[in-house]
């Protein structure tokens, strides 16, 4: 079955940047609206950003002005640019095809000095 695949996570210092990618495992699956979620240890999953098929974005207040959600439909890829990262951004980040149960395995983002 098709699944979503996240990549781009890693270890960065506070104030650093990362770009996360979300792609389908099979190219025939065309991405529509995509949501980015994160889950930190001991905490509930939180939606942080969304992007529609037309590129319209929304962000949770805690990441607004720091994160930028975008997409390249020709490449069937969604991106999450994360700037000015804080330790509280540390979590596993997931992408989800909105309105479906289609998720990826997640990519770990760790912000620490």
Short mmCIF file of N, CA, C and O in Angstrom, two decimals:
data_model
loop_
_atom_site.label_atom_id
_atom_site.label_comp_id
_atom_site.label_asym_id
_atom_site.label_seq_id
_atom_site.Cartn_x
_atom_site.Cartn_y
_atom_site.Cartn_z
N UNK A 1 0.83 -1.20 0.00
CA UNK A 1 0.00 0.00 0.00
C UNK A 1 0.86 1.25 0.00
O UNK A 1 1.99 1.24 0.51
N UNK A 2 0.33 2.31 -0.55
CA UNK A 2 1.04 3.58 -0.55
C UNK A 2 1.14 4.08 0.88
O UNK A 2 0.26 3.85 1.72
N UNK A 3 2.24 4.76 1.18
CA UNK A 3 2.40 5.44 2.45
C UNK A 3 3.11 6.76 2.19
O UNK A 3 3.63 7.00 1.10
N UNK A 4 3.10 7.62 3.19
CA UNK A 4 3.87 8.84 3.12
C UNK A 4 5.22 8.63 3.77
O UNK A 4 5.36 7.82 4.70
N UNK A 5 6.22 9.33 3.28
CA UNK A 5 7.58 9.20 3.77
C UNK A 5 8.10 10.58 4.13
O UNK A 5 8.18 11.45 3.25
N UNK A 6 8.47 10.78 5.39
CA UNK A 6 9.08 12.02 5.85
C UNK A 6 10.59 11.85 5.91
O UNK A 6 11.09 10.77 6.23
N UNK A 7 11.30 12.92 5.64
CA UNK A 7 12.75 12.92 5.76
C UNK A 7 13.22 14.33 6.09
O UNK A 7 12.44 15.28 6.03
N UNK A 8 14.48 14.45 6.43
CA UNK A 8 15.08 15.75 6.68
C UNK A 8 15.31 16.09 8.13
O UNK A 8 15.93 17.12 8.44
N UNK A 9 14.85 15.26 9.05
CA UNK A 9 15.07 15.52 10.45
C UNK A 9 16.53 15.33 10.84
O UNK A 9 17.35 14.84 10.07
N UNK A 10 16.84 15.73 12.06
CA UNK A 10 18.19 15.60 12.55
C UNK A 10 18.39 16.36 13.83
O UNK A 10 17.43 16.84 14.45
N UNK A 11 19.65 16.48 14.24
CA UNK A 11 20.04 17.20 15.44
C UNK A 11 20.57 18.57 15.05
O UNK A 11 21.49 18.68 14.24
N UNK A 12 19.98 19.62 15.63
CA UNK A 12 20.43 20.98 15.38
C UNK A 12 20.50 21.74 16.69
O UNK A 12 19.82 21.40 17.67
N UNK A 13 21.32 22.78 16.71
CA UNK A 13 21.40 23.65 17.87
C UNK A 13 20.25 24.64 17.88
O UNK A 13 19.67 24.93 16.83
N UNK A 14 19.88 25.15 19.05
CA UNK A 14 18.86 26.20 19.08
C UNK A 14 19.21 27.34 18.14
O UNK A 14 20.36 27.77 18.06
N UNK A 15 18.20 27.81 17.42
CA UNK A 15 18.40 28.84 16.42
C UNK A 15 18.69 28.31 15.04
O UNK A 15 18.70 29.09 14.07
N UNK A 16 18.92 27.02 14.91
CA UNK A 16 19.22 26.43 13.63
C UNK A 16 17.98 26.18 12.79
O UNK A 16 16.86 26.49 13.18
N UNK A 17 18.22 25.60 11.61
CA UNK A 17 17.16 25.37 10.64
C UNK A 17 17.22 23.95 10.10
O UNK A 17 18.28 23.33 10.03
N UNK A 18 16.07 23.46 9.70
CA UNK A 18 15.94 22.19 9.01
C UNK A 18 14.84 22.31 7.97
O UNK A 18 13.93 23.13 8.12
N UNK A 19 14.92 21.49 6.92
CA UNK A 19 13.84 21.37 5.95
C UNK A 19 13.37 19.92 5.96
O UNK A 19 14.15 19.00 5.73
N UNK A 20 12.09 19.73 6.24
CA UNK A 20 11.49 18.41 6.18
C UNK A 20 10.79 18.23 4.84
O UNK A 20 10.26 19.18 4.27
N UNK A 21 10.79 17.00 4.36
CA UNK A 21 10.12 16.65 3.12
C UNK A 21 9.08 15.58 3.38
O UNK A 21 9.26 14.71 4.23
N UNK A 22 7.99 15.64 2.62
CA UNK A 22 6.95 14.63 2.66
C UNK A 22 6.67 14.20 1.22
O UNK A 22 6.33 15.04 0.39
N UNK A 23 6.84 12.92 0.95
CA UNK A 23 6.59 12.38 -0.39
C UNK A 23 5.82 11.08 -0.26
O UNK A 23 5.92 10.39 0.74
N UNK A 24 5.04 10.72 -1.27
CA UNK A 24 4.40 9.41 -1.25
C UNK A 24 5.39 8.32 -1.63
O UNK A 24 6.35 8.57 -2.37
N UNK A 25 5.17 7.14 -1.11
CA UNK A 25 6.04 6.03 -1.43
C UNK A 25 5.86 5.55 -2.87
O UNK A 25 6.76 4.91 -3.41
N UNK A 26 4.73 5.85 -3.48
CA UNK A 26 4.45 5.49 -4.86
C UNK A 26 4.07 6.75 -5.63
O UNK A 26 3.20 7.51 -5.20
N UNK A 27 4.71 6.94 -6.78
CA UNK A 27 4.54 8.19 -7.51
C UNK A 27 3.15 8.39 -8.08
O UNK A 27 2.76 9.52 -8.39
N UNK A 28 2.39 7.32 -8.25
CA UNK A 28 1.05 7.46 -8.79
C UNK A 28 0.09 8.12 -7.80
O UNK A 28 -0.98 8.58 -8.19
N UNK A 29 0.46 8.14 -6.52
CA UNK A 29 -0.38 8.78 -5.52
C UNK A 29 -0.08 10.27 -5.51
O UNK A 29 1.03 10.68 -5.15
N UNK A 30 -1.06 11.07 -5.89
CA UNK A 30 -0.87 12.51 -5.99
C UNK A 30 -1.27 13.16 -4.67
O UNK A 30 -2.40 13.00 -4.21
N UNK A 31 -0.34 13.92 -4.08
CA UNK A 31 -0.62 14.57 -2.81
C UNK A 31 -1.65 15.68 -2.98
O UNK A 31 -1.56 16.50 -3.89
N UNK A 32 -2.61 15.71 -2.08
CA UNK A 32 -3.59 16.79 -2.00
C UNK A 32 -3.20 17.64 -0.78
O UNK A 32 -2.02 17.90 -0.57
N UNK A 33 -4.18 18.06 0.02
CA UNK A 33 -3.86 18.83 1.21
C UNK A 33 -3.06 17.98 2.20
O UNK A 33 -3.41 16.82 2.44
N UNK A 34 -2.00 18.56 2.76
CA UNK A 34 -1.10 17.85 3.66
C UNK A 34 -0.99 18.63 4.98
O UNK A 34 -0.82 19.85 4.97
N UNK A 35 -1.06 17.90 6.07
CA UNK A 35 -0.83 18.47 7.39
C UNK A 35 0.45 17.94 7.99
O UNK A 35 0.80 16.77 7.79
N UNK A 36 1.16 18.81 8.71
CA UNK A 36 2.33 18.42 9.48
C UNK A 36 1.95 18.37 10.95
O UNK A 36 1.32 19.30 11.47
N UNK A 37 2.35 17.30 11.61
CA UNK A 37 2.07 17.08 13.02
C UNK A 37 3.36 16.72 13.73
O UNK A 37 4.30 16.23 13.11
N UNK A 38 3.39 16.95 15.03
CA UNK A 38 4.55 16.53 15.81
C UNK A 38 4.08 15.95 17.13
O UNK A 38 3.02 16.30 17.64
N UNK A 39 4.91 15.06 17.66
CA UNK A 39 4.62 14.46 18.95
C UNK A 39 5.92 14.35 19.74
O UNK A 39 6.87 13.69 19.30
N UNK A 40 5.94 15.00 20.89
CA UNK A 40 7.08 14.93 21.79
C UNK A 40 6.82 13.86 22.84
O UNK A 40 5.66 13.52 23.11
N UNK A 41 7.87 13.31 23.45
CA UNK A 41 7.68 12.27 24.46
C UNK A 41 6.76 12.74 25.58
O UNK A 41 6.92 13.83 26.13
N UNK A 42 5.78 11.91 25.91
CA UNK A 42 4.85 12.21 26.98
C UNK A 42 3.80 13.26 26.66
O UNK A 42 3.04 13.64 27.55
N UNK A 43 3.75 13.71 25.41
CA UNK A 43 2.80 14.74 25.04
C UNK A 43 1.92 14.27 23.89
O UNK A 43 2.27 13.35 23.16
N UNK A 44 0.78 14.91 23.75
CA UNK A 44 -0.17 14.56 22.71
C UNK A 44 0.29 15.09 21.35
O UNK A 44 1.00 16.10 21.27
N UNK A 45 -0.11 14.41 20.30
CA UNK A 45 0.20 14.85 18.96
C UNK A 45 -0.42 16.21 18.69
O UNK A 45 -1.57 16.47 19.06
N UNK A 46 0.32 17.07 18.03
CA UNK A 46 -0.09 18.44 17.77
C UNK A 46 0.05 18.75 16.29
O UNK A 46 1.08 18.46 15.68
N UNK A 47 -0.97 19.36 15.69
CA UNK A 47 -0.85 19.83 14.33
C UNK A 47 -0.10 21.15 14.32
O UNK A 47 -0.45 22.06 15.08
N UNK A 48 0.90 21.27 13.48
CA UNK A 48 1.70 22.48 13.45
C UNK A 48 1.52 23.29 12.17
O UNK A 48 1.70 24.51 12.19
N UNK A 49 1.17 22.65 11.06
CA UNK A 49 1.05 23.38 9.80
C UNK A 49 0.23 22.57 8.82
O UNK A 49 0.19 21.34 8.88
N UNK A 50 -0.41 23.27 7.88
CA UNK A 50 -1.11 22.62 6.78
C UNK A 50 -0.83 23.38 5.50
O UNK A 50 -0.52 24.57 5.52
N UNK A 51 -0.93 22.69 4.38
CA UNK A 51 -0.84 23.32 3.08
C UNK A 51 -1.85 22.64 2.15
O UNK A 51 -1.89 21.42 2.06
N UNK A 52 -2.67 23.45 1.48
CA UNK A 52 -3.64 22.91 0.55
C UNK A 52 -2.97 22.56 -0.77
O UNK A 52 -1.80 22.88 -1.01
N UNK A 53 -3.74 21.93 -1.64
CA UNK A 53 -3.20 21.59 -2.96
C UNK A 53 -2.79 22.84 -3.74
O UNK A 53 -1.90 22.76 -4.60
N UNK A 54 -3.42 23.97 -3.44
CA UNK A 54 -3.09 25.23 -4.09
C UNK A 54 -2.04 26.05 -3.39
O UNK A 54 -1.73 27.16 -3.84
N UNK A 55 -1.49 25.54 -2.28
CA UNK A 55 -0.41 26.24 -1.60
C UNK A 55 -0.83 27.17 -0.49
O UNK A 55 0.01 27.92 0.04
N UNK A 56 -2.10 27.15 -0.09
CA UNK A 56 -2.55 27.97 1.02
C UNK A 56 -2.14 27.30 2.33
O UNK A 56 -2.39 26.11 2.53
N UNK A 57 -1.54 28.08 3.24
CA UNK A 57 -0.96 27.53 4.46
C UNK A 57 -1.62 28.07 5.70
O UNK A 57 -2.17 29.17 5.71
N UNK A 58 -1.53 27.30 6.78
CA UNK A 58 -1.92 27.71 8.11
C UNK A 58 -0.94 27.13 9.11
O UNK A 58 -0.36 26.06 8.86
N UNK A 59 -0.75 27.83 10.25
CA UNK A 59 0.23 27.43 11.24
C UNK A 59 -0.33 27.60 12.64
O UNK A 59 -1.11 28.52 12.91
N UNK A 60 0.10 26.72 13.53
CA UNK A 60 -0.19 26.92 14.93
C UNK A 60 0.61 28.14 15.42
O UNK A 60 1.69 28.44 14.89
N UNK A 61 0.07 28.86 16.40
CA UNK A 61 0.69 30.11 16.82
C UNK A 61 2.15 29.95 17.25
O UNK A 61 2.97 30.84 17.03
N UNK A 62 2.48 28.83 17.86
CA UNK A 62 3.82 28.64 18.39
C UNK A 62 4.90 28.56 17.32
O UNK A 62 6.08 28.75 17.62
N UNK A 63 4.53 28.27 16.07
CA UNK A 63 5.52 28.17 15.00
C UNK A 63 5.35 29.25 13.95
O UNK A 63 6.20 29.37 13.05
N UNK A 64 4.29 30.01 14.03
CA UNK A 64 4.03 31.07 13.06
C UNK A 64 5.21 32.04 13.05
O UNK A 64 5.71 32.43 14.09
N UNK A 65 5.64 32.43 11.88
CA UNK A 65 6.79 33.30 11.61
C UNK A 65 8.12 32.56 11.65
O UNK A 65 9.15 33.12 11.27
N UNK A 66 8.13 31.31 12.10
CA UNK A 66 9.36 30.52 12.11
C UNK A 66 9.34 29.38 11.10
O UNK A 66 10.39 29.02 10.57
N UNK A 67 8.18 28.79 10.87
CA UNK A 67 8.05 27.67 9.95
C UNK A 67 7.35 28.12 8.68
O UNK A 67 6.50 29.02 8.72
N UNK A 68 7.69 27.50 7.56
CA UNK A 68 7.04 27.78 6.29
C UNK A 68 6.73 26.48 5.57
O UNK A 68 7.64 25.69 5.28
N UNK A 69 5.46 26.27 5.30
CA UNK A 69 4.98 25.08 4.62
C UNK A 69 4.81 25.41 3.14
O UNK A 69 4.24 26.45 2.80
N UNK A 70 5.30 24.55 2.26
CA UNK A 70 5.20 24.81 0.84
C UNK A 70 5.17 23.49 0.09
O UNK A 70 5.30 22.42 0.68
N UNK A 71 5.00 23.59 -1.23
CA UNK A 71 4.95 22.37 -2.02
C UNK A 71 5.42 22.62 -3.43
O UNK A 71 5.37 23.74 -3.94
N UNK A 72 5.85 21.56 -4.08
CA UNK A 72 6.19 21.55 -5.49
C UNK A 72 5.36 20.44 -6.11
O UNK A 72 5.72 19.26 -6.02
N UNK A 73 4.25 20.81 -6.70
CA UNK A 73 3.34 19.79 -7.22
C UNK A 73 3.94 19.02 -8.40
O UNK A 73 3.60 17.86 -8.61
N UNK A 74 4.83 19.65 -9.15
CA UNK A 74 5.49 18.94 -10.24
C UNK A 74 6.35 17.80 -9.71
O UNK A 74 6.54 16.79 -10.39
N UNK A 75 6.90 17.97 -8.50
CA UNK A 75 7.69 16.94 -7.86
C UNK A 75 6.88 16.10 -6.88
O UNK A 75 7.43 15.16 -6.29
N UNK A 76 5.60 16.46 -6.72
CA UNK A 76 4.72 15.72 -5.81
C UNK A 76 5.34 15.66 -4.41
O UNK A 76 5.38 14.60 -3.77
N UNK A 77 5.81 16.81 -3.93
CA UNK A 77 6.55 16.91 -2.68
C UNK A 77 6.05 18.09 -1.88
O UNK A 77 5.79 19.16 -2.43
N UNK A 78 5.94 17.90 -0.57
CA UNK A 78 5.60 18.96 0.37
C UNK A 78 6.80 19.19 1.28
O UNK A 78 7.46 18.24 1.70
N UNK A 79 7.07 20.46 1.60
CA UNK A 79 8.22 20.85 2.40
C UNK A 79 7.77 21.58 3.66
O UNK A 79 6.78 22.32 3.65
N UNK A 80 8.52 21.42 4.72
CA UNK A 80 8.34 22.24 5.91
C UNK A 80 9.70 22.84 6.26
O UNK A 80 10.58 22.14 6.76
N UNK A 81 9.86 24.12 5.97
CA UNK A 81 11.07 24.86 6.33
C UNK A 81 10.92 25.31 7.78
O UNK A 81 9.97 26.02 8.11
N UNK A 82 11.86 24.92 8.62
CA UNK A 82 11.82 25.25 10.04
C UNK A 82 13.04 26.09 10.38
O UNK A 82 14.17 25.64 10.23
N UNK A 83 12.79 27.31 10.83
CA UNK A 83 13.84 28.25 11.19
C UNK A 83 13.74 28.60 12.67
O UNK A 83 12.71 28.40 13.30
N UNK A 84 14.83 29.16 13.20
CA UNK A 84 14.87 29.61 14.59
C UNK A 84 14.36 28.53 15.54
O UNK A 84 13.54 28.78 16.43
N UNK A 85 14.87 27.34 15.35
CA UNK A 85 14.37 26.20 16.12
C UNK A 85 14.69 26.34 17.60
O UNK A 85 15.74 26.85 17.98
N UNK A 86 13.75 25.88 18.41
CA UNK A 86 13.84 25.93 19.86
C UNK A 86 13.83 24.52 20.42
O UNK A 86 13.31 23.60 19.79
N UNK A 87 14.38 24.33 21.63
CA UNK A 87 14.32 23.00 22.23
C UNK A 87 12.90 22.43 22.31
O UNK A 87 12.73 21.21 22.17
N UNK A 88 11.91 23.28 22.52
CA UNK A 88 10.55 22.80 22.60
C UNK A 88 9.99 22.33 21.26
O UNK A 88 8.89 21.77 21.20
N UNK A 89 10.72 22.55 20.16
CA UNK A 89 10.33 22.00 18.87
C UNK A 89 10.74 20.53 18.73
O UNK A 89 10.37 19.89 17.75
N UNK A 90 11.52 20.03 19.68
CA UNK A 90 11.97 18.64 19.62
C UNK A 90 10.78 17.70 19.64
O UNK A 90 9.94 17.75 20.53
N UNK A 91 10.70 16.84 18.64
CA UNK A 91 9.58 15.92 18.49
C UNK A 91 9.82 15.05 17.28
O UNK A 91 10.72 15.30 16.48
N UNK A 92 8.99 14.03 17.14
CA UNK A 92 8.89 13.31 15.88
C UNK A 92 7.86 14.03 15.03
O UNK A 92 6.74 14.28 15.48
N UNK A 93 8.22 14.36 13.80
CA UNK A 93 7.34 15.08 12.89
C UNK A 93 6.78 14.13 11.85
O UNK A 93 7.50 13.33 11.26
N UNK A 94 5.47 14.24 11.63
CA UNK A 94 4.75 13.39 10.71
C UNK A 94 4.01 14.24 9.69
O UNK A 94 3.55 15.33 10.01
N UNK A 95 3.84 13.71 8.49
CA UNK A 95 2.90 14.32 7.55
C UNK A 95 1.72 13.39 7.35
O UNK A 95 1.82 12.17 7.52
N UNK A 96 0.58 13.99 7.04
CA UNK A 96 -0.68 13.29 6.90
C UNK A 96 -1.46 13.85 5.73
O UNK A 96 -1.53 15.07 5.55
N UNK A 97 -2.01 12.97 4.93
CA UNK A 97 -2.95 13.39 3.88
C UNK A 97 -4.25 13.74 4.57
O UNK A 97 -4.95 12.85 5.08
N UNK A 98 -4.59 15.02 4.61
CA UNK A 98 -5.70 15.50 5.42
C UNK A 98 -7.00 14.81 5.03
O UNK A 98 -7.30 14.65 3.85
N UNK A 99 -7.74 14.40 6.05
CA UNK A 99 -9.00 13.71 5.85
C UNK A 99 -8.86 12.22 5.64
O UNK A 99 -9.86 11.54 5.41
N UNK A 100 -7.65 11.71 5.74
CA UNK A 100 -7.38 10.29 5.55
C UNK A 100 -6.57 9.76 6.72
O UNK A 100 -6.09 10.51 7.57
N UNK A 101 -6.42 8.45 6.74
CA UNK A 101 -5.57 7.79 7.73
C UNK A 101 -4.18 7.51 7.18
O UNK A 101 -3.49 6.62 7.68
N UNK A 102 -3.77 8.26 6.16
CA UNK A 102 -2.47 8.04 5.52
C UNK A 102 -1.42 8.90 6.20
O UNK A 102 -1.46 10.14 6.13
N UNK A 103 -0.48 8.26 6.86
CA UNK A 103 0.61 8.89 7.60
C UNK A 103 1.95 8.31 7.19
O UNK A 103 2.02 7.24 6.59
N UNK A 104 3.00 9.01 7.55
CA UNK A 104 4.33 8.46 7.42
C UNK A 104 4.83 7.88 8.72
O UNK A 104 4.14 7.88 9.74
N UNK A 105 6.06 7.38 8.69
CA UNK A 105 6.70 6.81 9.87
C UNK A 105 7.24 7.87 10.81
O UNK A 105 7.50 7.59 11.97
N UNK A 106 7.43 9.07 10.32
CA UNK A 106 7.93 10.17 11.12
C UNK A 106 9.42 10.37 10.96
O UNK A 106 10.16 9.44 10.62
N UNK A 107 9.86 11.60 11.21
CA UNK A 107 11.27 11.93 11.20
C UNK A 107 11.60 12.71 12.48
O UNK A 107 10.86 13.62 12.86
N UNK A 108 12.68 12.34 13.14
CA UNK A 108 13.03 12.92 14.43
C UNK A 108 13.72 14.26 14.25
O UNK A 108 14.69 14.37 13.50
N UNK A 109 13.22 15.26 14.96
CA UNK A 109 13.86 16.57 15.04
C UNK A 109 14.27 16.78 16.49
O UNK A 109 13.43 16.74 17.39
N UNK A 110 15.56 16.99 16.71
CA UNK A 110 16.07 17.24 18.05
C UNK A 110 16.81 18.56 18.05
O UNK A 110 17.74 18.76 17.27
N UNK A 111 16.39 19.47 18.91
CA UNK A 111 16.99 20.79 19.03
C UNK A 111 17.65 20.87 20.40
O UNK A 111 16.97 20.90 21.43
N UNK A 112 18.96 20.88 20.41
CA UNK A 112 19.70 20.82 21.67
C UNK A 112 21.09 21.38 21.46
O UNK A 112 21.69 21.24 20.40
N UNK A 113 21.62 22.02 22.51
CA UNK A 113 22.99 22.49 22.50
C UNK A 113 23.93 21.47 23.14
O UNK A 113 25.13 21.67 23.18
#
